Amino acid sequence: VQVVQSGGGVVQPGESLRLSCVASGFSFSDYGMHWVRQAPGKGLEWVSFIRFDGTPKYFPNSVKGRFTVSRDNSKNTLFLQIDSLRPEDTALYYCAKAFGGNSEAYDAFEVWGQGTMVTVSS
Amino acid sequence: QSVLSQPPSASGTPGQTVTISCSGNSSNIGSNFVYWYQQFPGKAPKLLIYRNDRRPSGVPDRFSGSKSGTSASLAISGLRSDDEADYFCAAWDDSLSGRWVFGGGAKLTVL
Protein backbone atom coordinates (compact mmCIF):
# COMPACT_ATOMS: atom_id res chain seq x y z
CA VAL A 1 0.00 0.00 0.00
CA GLN A 2 1.50 3.30 -0.99
CA VAL A 3 0.73 6.75 -2.28
CA VAL A 4 3.23 8.57 -4.45
CA GLN A 5 3.02 12.31 -4.85
CA SER A 6 4.01 14.63 -7.66
CA GLY A 7 3.58 18.26 -8.62
CA GLY A 8 4.69 21.14 -6.48
CA GLY A 9 7.46 23.59 -7.15
CA VAL A 10 8.20 27.28 -6.96
CA VAL A 11 5.46 29.64 -8.14
CA GLN A 12 4.65 33.32 -7.88
CA PRO A 13 1.80 34.73 -5.79
CA GLY A 14 -1.50 34.51 -7.62
CA GLU A 15 -0.48 31.54 -9.76
CA SER A 16 -1.96 28.06 -9.70
CA LEU A 17 -0.60 24.60 -9.13
CA ARG A 18 -1.96 21.08 -9.20
CA LEU A 19 -0.66 18.39 -6.91
CA SER A 20 -1.19 14.71 -7.65
CA CYS A 21 -1.11 11.57 -5.61
CA VAL A 22 -1.14 8.12 -7.23
CA ALA A 23 -2.27 5.23 -5.07
CA SER A 24 -1.38 1.57 -5.36
CA GLY A 25 -1.80 -1.61 -3.38
CA PHE A 26 -5.39 -0.97 -2.31
CA SER A 27 -8.80 -0.38 -3.82
CA PHE A 28 -8.50 3.38 -4.21
CA SER A 29 -12.16 3.89 -5.10
CA ASP A 30 -13.25 2.54 -1.70
CA TYR A 31 -11.31 4.98 0.47
CA GLY A 32 -11.40 8.60 1.39
CA MET A 33 -8.21 10.64 1.01
CA HIS A 34 -6.78 13.55 2.97
CA TRP A 35 -4.48 16.46 2.23
CA VAL A 36 -2.31 17.82 5.06
CA ARG A 37 0.31 20.55 4.87
CA GLN A 38 3.21 21.69 6.97
CA ALA A 39 4.64 25.15 6.58
CA PRO A 40 8.36 25.57 7.29
CA GLY A 41 8.94 25.56 11.02
CA LYS A 42 5.25 25.09 11.77
CA GLY A 43 3.00 22.21 12.74
CA LEU A 44 0.82 20.04 10.57
CA GLU A 45 -2.42 21.51 9.24
CA TRP A 46 -5.26 19.47 7.82
CA VAL A 47 -6.37 20.98 4.52
CA SER A 48 -8.99 18.82 2.90
CA PHE A 49 -10.65 15.46 2.60
CA ILE A 50 -12.49 13.78 -0.23
CA ARG A 51 -14.82 10.86 0.23
CA PHE A 52 -14.56 7.74 -1.89
CA ASP A 53 -17.41 9.09 -3.99
CA GLY A 54 -15.82 12.51 -4.56
CA THR A 55 -17.58 14.56 -1.89
CA PRO A 56 -15.07 17.18 -0.71
CA LYS A 57 -14.46 18.89 2.60
CA TYR A 58 -12.11 21.79 3.28
CA PHE A 59 -10.42 23.39 6.26
CA PRO A 60 -9.32 26.06 7.17
CA ASN A 61 -11.38 28.94 5.83
CA SER A 62 -8.29 30.40 4.17
CA VAL A 63 -8.27 27.61 1.58
CA LYS A 64 -11.97 27.56 0.81
CA GLY A 65 -12.63 28.87 -2.66
CA ARG A 66 -8.97 28.52 -3.67
CA PHE A 67 -8.33 24.80 -3.11
CA THR A 68 -10.17 22.14 -5.05
CA VAL A 69 -9.76 18.50 -4.20
CA SER A 70 -10.79 15.90 -6.74
CA ARG A 71 -10.10 12.31 -7.67
CA ASP A 72 -10.06 10.04 -10.70
CA ASN A 73 -10.92 6.61 -9.41
CA SER A 74 -10.26 5.06 -12.82
CA LYS A 75 -6.63 6.19 -12.54
CA ASN A 76 -6.20 5.75 -8.77
CA THR A 77 -5.25 9.40 -8.60
CA LEU A 78 -6.00 12.19 -6.15
CA PHE A 79 -5.60 15.85 -7.03
CA LEU A 80 -5.32 19.13 -5.19
CA GLN A 81 -5.76 22.18 -7.38
CA ILE A 82 -4.48 25.31 -5.67
CA ASP A 83 -5.43 28.66 -7.18
CA SER A 84 -4.53 32.23 -6.24
CA LEU A 85 -1.51 30.99 -4.34
CA ARG A 86 -0.35 33.09 -1.41
CA PRO A 87 3.03 33.16 0.33
CA GLU A 88 1.37 31.60 3.37
CA ASP A 89 0.53 28.54 1.27
CA THR A 90 4.24 27.72 1.18
CA ALA A 91 4.41 24.28 2.75
CA LEU A 92 5.15 20.61 2.34
CA TYR A 93 1.90 19.03 1.20
CA TYR A 94 1.06 15.43 2.07
CA CYS A 95 -1.70 13.21 0.79
CA ALA A 96 -2.85 10.35 2.98
CA LYS A 97 -5.18 7.39 2.70
CA ALA A 98 -7.93 7.40 5.28
CA PHE A 99 -8.77 4.46 7.49
CA GLY A 100 -11.48 2.08 6.51
CA GLY A 101 -13.66 1.66 3.49
CA ASN A 102 -16.26 4.37 2.81
CA SER A 103 -14.11 6.54 5.07
CA GLU A 104 -15.27 9.90 6.34
CA ALA A 105 -13.32 13.05 7.20
CA TYR A 106 -12.98 11.96 10.82
CA ASP A 107 -11.20 8.75 9.79
CA ALA A 108 -7.51 9.12 10.42
CA PHE A 109 -4.45 8.92 8.20
CA GLU A 110 -3.38 5.35 7.58
CA VAL A 111 -0.77 5.71 4.85
CA TRP A 112 1.00 8.93 3.92
CA GLY A 113 2.69 10.08 0.75
CA GLN A 114 6.24 11.32 0.78
CA GLY A 115 5.19 14.95 0.55
CA THR A 116 5.66 17.56 -2.14
CA MET A 117 6.94 21.07 -1.55
CA VAL A 118 5.08 24.15 -2.71
CA THR A 119 6.92 27.44 -2.50
CA VAL A 120 5.12 30.69 -3.25
CA SER A 121 7.52 33.55 -3.74
CA SER A 122 7.98 36.54 -5.97
CA GLN B 1 0.79 26.93 17.80
CA SER B 2 -0.27 23.31 17.55
CA VAL B 3 -3.61 22.49 19.11
CA LEU B 4 -2.27 19.36 20.79
CA SER B 5 0.64 19.93 23.13
CA GLN B 6 3.72 17.74 23.03
CA PRO B 7 7.16 18.22 24.52
CA PRO B 8 9.51 19.28 21.73
CA SER B 9 12.05 16.65 22.65
CA ALA B 10 12.57 13.41 24.51
CA SER B 11 15.62 11.26 25.06
CA GLY B 12 16.75 7.98 26.46
CA THR B 13 19.52 5.44 26.34
CA PRO B 14 19.32 2.10 24.53
CA GLY B 15 17.09 -0.35 26.37
CA GLN B 16 15.28 2.30 28.36
CA THR B 17 11.58 3.16 28.19
CA VAL B 18 10.65 6.62 26.99
CA THR B 19 7.22 8.19 27.20
CA ILE B 20 5.97 11.04 25.03
CA SER B 21 2.86 12.91 26.10
CA CYS B 22 0.13 14.61 24.08
CA SER B 23 -2.31 16.96 25.76
CA GLY B 24 -5.56 18.29 24.34
CA ASN B 25 -9.03 19.20 25.51
CA SER B 26 -12.56 17.89 25.69
CA SER B 27 -13.33 18.55 22.02
CA ASN B 28 -10.42 16.50 20.70
CA ILE B 29 -8.62 13.93 22.85
CA GLY B 30 -11.36 14.00 25.45
CA SER B 31 -13.97 12.75 22.99
CA ASN B 32 -12.10 11.12 20.11
CA PHE B 33 -9.40 8.59 19.36
CA VAL B 34 -5.72 9.47 19.42
CA TYR B 35 -3.26 8.41 16.73
CA TRP B 36 0.53 8.37 16.86
CA TYR B 37 2.94 8.68 13.96
CA GLN B 38 6.67 8.24 13.53
CA GLN B 39 8.55 10.34 11.02
CA PHE B 40 12.18 10.19 9.96
CA PRO B 41 13.72 13.27 8.33
CA GLY B 42 12.61 13.62 4.74
CA LYS B 43 10.33 10.60 4.95
CA ALA B 44 6.58 10.08 5.05
CA PRO B 45 4.95 9.74 8.47
CA LYS B 46 4.24 6.16 9.50
CA LEU B 47 1.29 5.08 11.62
CA LEU B 48 2.41 3.63 14.94
CA ILE B 49 -0.72 3.61 17.10
CA TYR B 50 -4.36 3.96 16.14
CA ARG B 51 -7.51 4.34 18.20
CA ASN B 52 -5.53 5.18 21.35
CA ASP B 53 -3.77 1.89 21.91
CA ARG B 54 -3.92 -0.38 18.87
CA ARG B 55 -0.90 -1.29 16.80
CA PRO B 56 -1.02 -1.85 13.05
CA SER B 57 0.45 -5.11 11.88
CA GLY B 58 4.21 -4.84 11.60
CA VAL B 59 4.65 -2.31 14.40
CA PRO B 60 6.68 -3.88 17.22
CA ASP B 61 5.01 -4.31 20.59
CA ARG B 62 7.74 -2.08 22.04
CA PHE B 63 5.44 0.76 20.98
CA SER B 64 2.32 1.25 23.06
CA GLY B 65 -0.29 3.96 23.44
CA SER B 66 -2.67 4.99 26.17
CA LYS B 67 -5.22 7.70 26.82
CA SER B 68 -6.72 9.16 29.94
CA GLY B 69 -9.17 12.04 29.88
CA THR B 70 -7.76 14.77 27.67
CA SER B 71 -4.22 13.39 27.50
CA ALA B 72 -2.51 10.55 25.73
CA SER B 73 0.91 8.96 25.85
CA LEU B 74 3.18 6.98 23.59
CA ALA B 75 5.62 4.64 25.30
CA ILE B 76 8.63 3.13 23.60
CA SER B 77 10.28 0.34 25.52
CA GLY B 78 13.59 -1.35 24.80
CA LEU B 79 14.77 1.83 23.13
CA ARG B 80 16.91 1.33 20.04
CA SER B 81 19.10 3.73 18.10
CA ASP B 82 16.87 3.41 15.05
CA ASP B 83 13.91 4.72 17.07
CA GLU B 84 15.47 8.16 16.79
CA ALA B 85 12.82 10.11 14.90
CA ASP B 86 10.01 12.63 15.32
CA TYR B 87 6.79 11.44 16.93
CA PHE B 88 3.52 13.31 16.67
CA CYS B 89 -0.03 12.76 17.83
CA ALA B 90 -3.29 13.50 16.05
CA ALA B 91 -6.96 13.57 16.98
CA TRP B 92 -10.25 14.63 15.46
CA ASP B 93 -11.59 17.83 16.98
CA ASP B 94 -15.34 18.33 17.13
CA SER B 95 -15.13 22.13 17.17
CA LEU B 96 -15.38 24.40 14.12
CA SER B 97 -17.50 21.88 12.19
CA GLY B 98 -14.85 19.25 12.74
CA ARG B 99 -11.19 19.17 11.85
CA TRP B 100 -8.02 17.20 12.45
CA VAL B 101 -5.57 18.62 14.96
CA PHE B 102 -2.00 17.64 15.57
CA GLY B 103 0.74 17.84 18.13
CA GLY B 104 3.87 19.76 17.28
CA GLY B 105 5.94 16.61 17.39
CA ALA B 106 8.61 15.39 19.76
CA LYS B 107 12.12 14.74 18.54
CA LEU B 108 13.37 11.54 20.16
CA THR B 109 17.10 11.28 20.69
CA VAL B 110 18.70 7.98 21.62
CA LEU B 111 21.79 8.84 23.62
mmCIF file of C-alpha atoms in Angstrom:
data_model
loop_
_atom_site.group_PDB
_atom_site.id
_atom_site.type_symbol
_atom_site.label_atom_id
_atom_site.label_comp_id
_atom_site.label_asym_id
_atom_site.label_seq_id
_atom_site.Cartn_x
_atom_site.Cartn_y
_atom_site.Cartn_z
ATOM 1 C CA VAL A 1 0.000 0.000 0.000
ATOM 2 C CA GLN A 2 1.496 3.302 -0.991
ATOM 3 C CA VAL A 3 0.730 6.748 -2.276
ATOM 4 C CA VAL A 4 3.233 8.570 -4.455
ATOM 5 C CA GLN A 5 3.022 12.310 -4.852
ATOM 6 C CA SER A 6 4.014 14.632 -7.659
ATOM 7 C CA GLY A 7 3.576 18.258 -8.618
ATOM 8 C CA GLY A 8 4.692 21.137 -6.482
ATOM 9 C CA GLY A 9 7.459 23.586 -7.153
ATOM 10 C CA VAL A 10 8.197 27.284 -6.955
ATOM 11 C CA VAL A 11 5.459 29.640 -8.137
ATOM 12 C CA GLN A 12 4.647 33.325 -7.878
ATOM 13 C CA PRO A 13 1.800 34.731 -5.794
ATOM 14 C CA GLY A 14 -1.499 34.507 -7.622
ATOM 15 C CA GLU A 15 -0.478 31.545 -9.764
ATOM 16 C CA SER A 16 -1.963 28.058 -9.703
ATOM 17 C CA LEU A 17 -0.598 24.602 -9.125
ATOM 18 C CA ARG A 18 -1.958 21.079 -9.201
ATOM 19 C CA LEU A 19 -0.660 18.388 -6.905
ATOM 20 C CA SER A 20 -1.187 14.714 -7.653
ATOM 21 C CA CYS A 21 -1.112 11.573 -5.614
ATOM 22 C CA VAL A 22 -1.145 8.118 -7.234
ATOM 23 C CA ALA A 23 -2.268 5.230 -5.075
ATOM 24 C CA SER A 24 -1.378 1.572 -5.357
ATOM 25 C CA GLY A 25 -1.797 -1.608 -3.383
ATOM 26 C CA PHE A 26 -5.391 -0.968 -2.311
ATOM 27 C CA SER A 27 -8.797 -0.382 -3.823
ATOM 28 C CA PHE A 28 -8.504 3.384 -4.206
ATOM 29 C CA SER A 29 -12.158 3.891 -5.105
ATOM 30 C CA ASP A 30 -13.248 2.536 -1.702
ATOM 31 C CA TYR A 31 -11.305 4.979 0.467
ATOM 32 C CA GLY A 32 -11.396 8.599 1.393
ATOM 33 C CA MET A 33 -8.213 10.639 1.013
ATOM 34 C CA HIS A 34 -6.781 13.551 2.970
ATOM 35 C CA TRP A 35 -4.478 16.459 2.229
ATOM 36 C CA VAL A 36 -2.312 17.815 5.058
ATOM 37 C CA ARG A 37 0.305 20.548 4.870
ATOM 38 C CA GLN A 38 3.211 21.688 6.975
ATOM 39 C CA ALA A 39 4.636 25.155 6.583
ATOM 40 C CA PRO A 40 8.357 25.572 7.288
ATOM 41 C CA GLY A 41 8.940 25.562 11.017
ATOM 42 C CA LYS A 42 5.252 25.088 11.771
ATOM 43 C CA GLY A 43 3.004 22.209 12.745
ATOM 44 C CA LEU A 44 0.817 20.043 10.566
ATOM 45 C CA GLU A 45 -2.418 21.512 9.241
ATOM 46 C CA TRP A 46 -5.260 19.472 7.823
ATOM 47 C CA VAL A 47 -6.367 20.980 4.524
ATOM 48 C CA SER A 48 -8.985 18.819 2.898
ATOM 49 C CA PHE A 49 -10.649 15.457 2.599
ATOM 50 C CA ILE A 50 -12.491 13.778 -0.231
ATOM 51 C CA ARG A 51 -14.816 10.859 0.233
ATOM 52 C CA PHE A 52 -14.563 7.735 -1.891
ATOM 53 C CA ASP A 53 -17.412 9.090 -3.987
ATOM 54 C CA GLY A 54 -15.819 12.512 -4.558
ATOM 55 C CA THR A 55 -17.584 14.562 -1.893
ATOM 56 C CA PRO A 56 -15.071 17.184 -0.708
ATOM 57 C CA LYS A 57 -14.463 18.891 2.602
ATOM 58 C CA TYR A 58 -12.113 21.789 3.280
ATOM 59 C CA PHE A 59 -10.422 23.390 6.255
ATOM 60 C CA PRO A 60 -9.320 26.056 7.165
ATOM 61 C CA ASN A 61 -11.380 28.941 5.827
ATOM 62 C CA SER A 62 -8.294 30.395 4.165
ATOM 63 C CA VAL A 63 -8.270 27.607 1.584
ATOM 64 C CA LYS A 64 -11.970 27.555 0.813
ATOM 65 C CA GLY A 65 -12.627 28.867 -2.661
ATOM 66 C CA ARG A 66 -8.974 28.521 -3.668
ATOM 67 C CA PHE A 67 -8.326 24.804 -3.109
ATOM 68 C CA THR A 68 -10.169 22.135 -5.052
ATOM 69 C CA VAL A 69 -9.763 18.497 -4.196
ATOM 70 C CA SER A 70 -10.792 15.897 -6.737
ATOM 71 C CA ARG A 71 -10.103 12.315 -7.669
ATOM 72 C CA ASP A 72 -10.062 10.044 -10.699
ATOM 73 C CA ASN A 73 -10.917 6.605 -9.410
ATOM 74 C CA SER A 74 -10.260 5.063 -12.823
ATOM 75 C CA LYS A 75 -6.632 6.186 -12.540
ATOM 76 C CA ASN A 76 -6.199 5.751 -8.774
ATOM 77 C CA THR A 77 -5.245 9.396 -8.597
ATOM 78 C CA LEU A 78 -6.002 12.185 -6.152
ATOM 79 C CA PHE A 79 -5.600 15.849 -7.028
ATOM 80 C CA LEU A 80 -5.319 19.128 -5.188
ATOM 81 C CA GLN A 81 -5.764 22.183 -7.376
ATOM 82 C CA ILE A 82 -4.484 25.314 -5.667
ATOM 83 C CA ASP A 83 -5.428 28.664 -7.183
ATOM 84 C CA SER A 84 -4.529 32.226 -6.238
ATOM 85 C CA LEU A 85 -1.514 30.990 -4.337
ATOM 86 C CA ARG A 86 -0.347 33.095 -1.408
ATOM 87 C CA PRO A 87 3.034 33.162 0.327
ATOM 88 C CA GLU A 88 1.374 31.600 3.373
ATOM 89 C CA ASP A 89 0.528 28.539 1.266
ATOM 90 C CA THR A 90 4.237 27.720 1.184
ATOM 91 C CA ALA A 91 4.412 24.279 2.752
ATOM 92 C CA LEU A 92 5.149 20.609 2.341
ATOM 93 C CA TYR A 93 1.903 19.026 1.201
ATOM 94 C CA TYR A 94 1.059 15.425 2.067
ATOM 95 C CA CYS A 95 -1.700 13.213 0.794
ATOM 96 C CA ALA A 96 -2.846 10.354 2.980
ATOM 97 C CA LYS A 97 -5.175 7.391 2.701
ATOM 98 C CA ALA A 98 -7.934 7.403 5.280
ATOM 99 C CA PHE A 99 -8.768 4.461 7.492
ATOM 100 C CA GLY A 100 -11.481 2.078 6.514
ATOM 101 C CA GLY A 101 -13.660 1.655 3.488
ATOM 102 C CA ASN A 102 -16.261 4.372 2.815
ATOM 103 C CA SER A 103 -14.108 6.535 5.074
ATOM 104 C CA GLU A 104 -15.267 9.900 6.340
ATOM 105 C CA ALA A 105 -13.323 13.054 7.202
ATOM 106 C CA TYR A 106 -12.985 11.964 10.818
ATOM 107 C CA ASP A 107 -11.198 8.754 9.786
ATOM 108 C CA ALA A 108 -7.507 9.122 10.424
ATOM 109 C CA PHE A 109 -4.454 8.923 8.198
ATOM 110 C CA GLU A 110 -3.383 5.354 7.583
ATOM 111 C CA VAL A 111 -0.769 5.714 4.853
ATOM 112 C CA TRP A 112 1.002 8.931 3.918
ATOM 113 C CA GLY A 113 2.687 10.075 0.752
ATOM 114 C CA GLN A 114 6.240 11.316 0.775
ATOM 115 C CA GLY A 115 5.186 14.948 0.548
ATOM 116 C CA THR A 116 5.658 17.556 -2.139
ATOM 117 C CA MET A 117 6.939 21.071 -1.552
ATOM 118 C CA VAL A 118 5.075 24.152 -2.709
ATOM 119 C CA THR A 119 6.922 27.443 -2.498
ATOM 120 C CA VAL A 120 5.120 30.692 -3.246
ATOM 121 C CA SER A 121 7.515 33.555 -3.739
ATOM 122 C CA SER A 122 7.976 36.536 -5.973
ATOM 123 C CA GLN B 1 0.794 26.934 17.795
ATOM 124 C CA SER B 2 -0.271 23.309 17.547
ATOM 125 C CA VAL B 3 -3.614 22.488 19.112
ATOM 126 C CA LEU B 4 -2.266 19.362 20.792
ATOM 127 C CA SER B 5 0.644 19.931 23.126
ATOM 128 C CA GLN B 6 3.717 17.741 23.031
ATOM 129 C CA PRO B 7 7.159 18.222 24.516
ATOM 130 C CA PRO B 8 9.510 19.283 21.732
ATOM 131 C CA SER B 9 12.051 16.646 22.651
ATOM 132 C CA ALA B 10 12.572 13.411 24.506
ATOM 133 C CA SER B 11 15.619 11.259 25.055
ATOM 134 C CA GLY B 12 16.754 7.983 26.460
ATOM 135 C CA THR B 13 19.516 5.436 26.337
ATOM 136 C CA PRO B 14 19.316 2.099 24.527
ATOM 137 C CA GLY B 15 17.090 -0.346 26.373
ATOM 138 C CA GLN B 16 15.275 2.298 28.363
ATOM 139 C CA THR B 17 11.580 3.160 28.187
ATOM 140 C CA VAL B 18 10.649 6.617 26.989
ATOM 141 C CA THR B 19 7.221 8.185 27.201
ATOM 142 C CA ILE B 20 5.971 11.043 25.034
ATOM 143 C CA SER B 21 2.856 12.910 26.097
ATOM 144 C CA CYS B 22 0.128 14.606 24.085
ATOM 145 C CA SER B 23 -2.311 16.962 25.759
ATOM 146 C CA GLY B 24 -5.559 18.290 24.345
ATOM 147 C CA ASN B 25 -9.031 19.198 25.508
ATOM 148 C CA SER B 26 -12.564 17.892 25.692
ATOM 149 C CA SER B 27 -13.325 18.545 22.019
ATOM 150 C CA ASN B 28 -10.418 16.497 20.697
ATOM 151 C CA ILE B 29 -8.615 13.925 22.850
ATOM 152 C CA GLY B 30 -11.359 13.999 25.453
ATOM 153 C CA SER B 31 -13.970 12.755 22.992
ATOM 154 C CA ASN B 32 -12.101 11.120 20.115
ATOM 155 C CA PHE B 33 -9.397 8.590 19.359
ATOM 156 C CA VAL B 34 -5.717 9.473 19.417
ATOM 157 C CA TYR B 35 -3.263 8.415 16.733
ATOM 158 C CA TRP B 36 0.529 8.374 16.859
ATOM 159 C CA TYR B 37 2.936 8.681 13.959
ATOM 160 C CA GLN B 38 6.667 8.240 13.532
ATOM 161 C CA GLN B 39 8.555 10.339 11.022
ATOM 162 C CA PHE B 40 12.178 10.188 9.963
ATOM 163 C CA PRO B 41 13.725 13.271 8.330
ATOM 164 C CA GLY B 42 12.612 13.616 4.745
ATOM 165 C CA LYS B 43 10.333 10.598 4.948
ATOM 166 C CA ALA B 44 6.585 10.084 5.051
ATOM 167 C CA PRO B 45 4.954 9.741 8.467
ATOM 168 C CA LYS B 46 4.239 6.164 9.501
ATOM 169 C CA LEU B 47 1.286 5.081 11.618
ATOM 170 C CA LEU B 48 2.405 3.635 14.942
ATOM 171 C CA ILE B 49 -0.723 3.605 17.099
ATOM 172 C CA TYR B 50 -4.355 3.964 16.141
ATOM 173 C CA ARG B 51 -7.509 4.339 18.200
ATOM 174 C CA ASN B 52 -5.531 5.180 21.346
ATOM 175 C CA ASP B 53 -3.774 1.893 21.909
ATOM 176 C CA ARG B 54 -3.921 -0.379 18.868
ATOM 177 C CA ARG B 55 -0.897 -1.294 16.803
ATOM 178 C CA PRO B 56 -1.023 -1.846 13.049
ATOM 179 C CA SER B 57 0.455 -5.109 11.883
ATOM 180 C CA GLY B 58 4.205 -4.836 11.601
ATOM 181 C CA VAL B 59 4.650 -2.314 14.401
ATOM 182 C CA PRO B 60 6.681 -3.877 17.221
ATOM 183 C CA ASP B 61 5.006 -4.310 20.590
ATOM 184 C CA ARG B 62 7.740 -2.077 22.035
ATOM 185 C CA PHE B 63 5.438 0.757 20.982
ATOM 186 C CA SER B 64 2.324 1.253 23.063
ATOM 187 C CA GLY B 65 -0.287 3.959 23.444
ATOM 188 C CA SER B 66 -2.667 4.994 26.171
ATOM 189 C CA LYS B 67 -5.225 7.701 26.815
ATOM 190 C CA SER B 68 -6.723 9.164 29.936
ATOM 191 C CA GLY B 69 -9.167 12.039 29.883
ATOM 192 C CA THR B 70 -7.756 14.766 27.667
ATOM 193 C CA SER B 71 -4.219 13.389 27.504
ATOM 194 C CA ALA B 72 -2.510 10.553 25.730
ATOM 195 C CA SER B 73 0.913 8.957 25.850
ATOM 196 C CA LEU B 74 3.176 6.979 23.595
ATOM 197 C CA ALA B 75 5.621 4.643 25.304
ATOM 198 C CA ILE B 76 8.631 3.131 23.605
ATOM 199 C CA SER B 77 10.284 0.335 25.523
ATOM 200 C CA GLY B 78 13.593 -1.354 24.796
ATOM 201 C CA LEU B 79 14.772 1.832 23.127
ATOM 202 C CA ARG B 80 16.909 1.332 20.041
ATOM 203 C CA SER B 81 19.097 3.733 18.104
ATOM 204 C CA ASP B 82 16.866 3.411 15.050
ATOM 205 C CA ASP B 83 13.914 4.719 17.069
ATOM 206 C CA GLU B 84 15.472 8.163 16.787
ATOM 207 C CA ALA B 85 12.816 10.109 14.897
ATOM 208 C CA ASP B 86 10.014 12.627 15.318
ATOM 209 C CA TYR B 87 6.785 11.438 16.930
ATOM 210 C CA PHE B 88 3.518 13.307 16.675
ATOM 211 C CA CYS B 89 -0.034 12.762 17.831
ATOM 212 C CA ALA B 90 -3.294 13.499 16.047
ATOM 213 C CA ALA B 91 -6.959 13.573 16.982
ATOM 214 C CA TRP B 92 -10.246 14.633 15.462
ATOM 215 C CA ASP B 93 -11.589 17.828 16.979
ATOM 216 C CA ASP B 94 -15.335 18.327 17.135
ATOM 217 C CA SER B 95 -15.127 22.130 17.175
ATOM 218 C CA LEU B 96 -15.376 24.402 14.122
ATOM 219 C CA SER B 97 -17.495 21.880 12.191
ATOM 220 C CA GLY B 98 -14.848 19.250 12.737
ATOM 221 C CA ARG B 99 -11.185 19.172 11.846
ATOM 222 C CA TRP B 100 -8.023 17.202 12.448
ATOM 223 C CA VAL B 101 -5.566 18.617 14.965
ATOM 224 C CA PHE B 102 -1.995 17.640 15.569
ATOM 225 C CA GLY B 103 0.738 17.840 18.133
ATOM 226 C CA GLY B 104 3.872 19.760 17.277
ATOM 227 C CA GLY B 105 5.944 16.612 17.387
ATOM 228 C CA ALA B 106 8.612 15.387 19.765
ATOM 229 C CA LYS B 107 12.118 14.744 18.539
ATOM 230 C CA LEU B 108 13.370 11.539 20.163
ATOM 231 C CA THR B 109 17.097 11.282 20.686
ATOM 232 C CA VAL B 110 18.702 7.982 21.619
ATOM 233 C CA LEU B 111 21.790 8.845 23.620
#
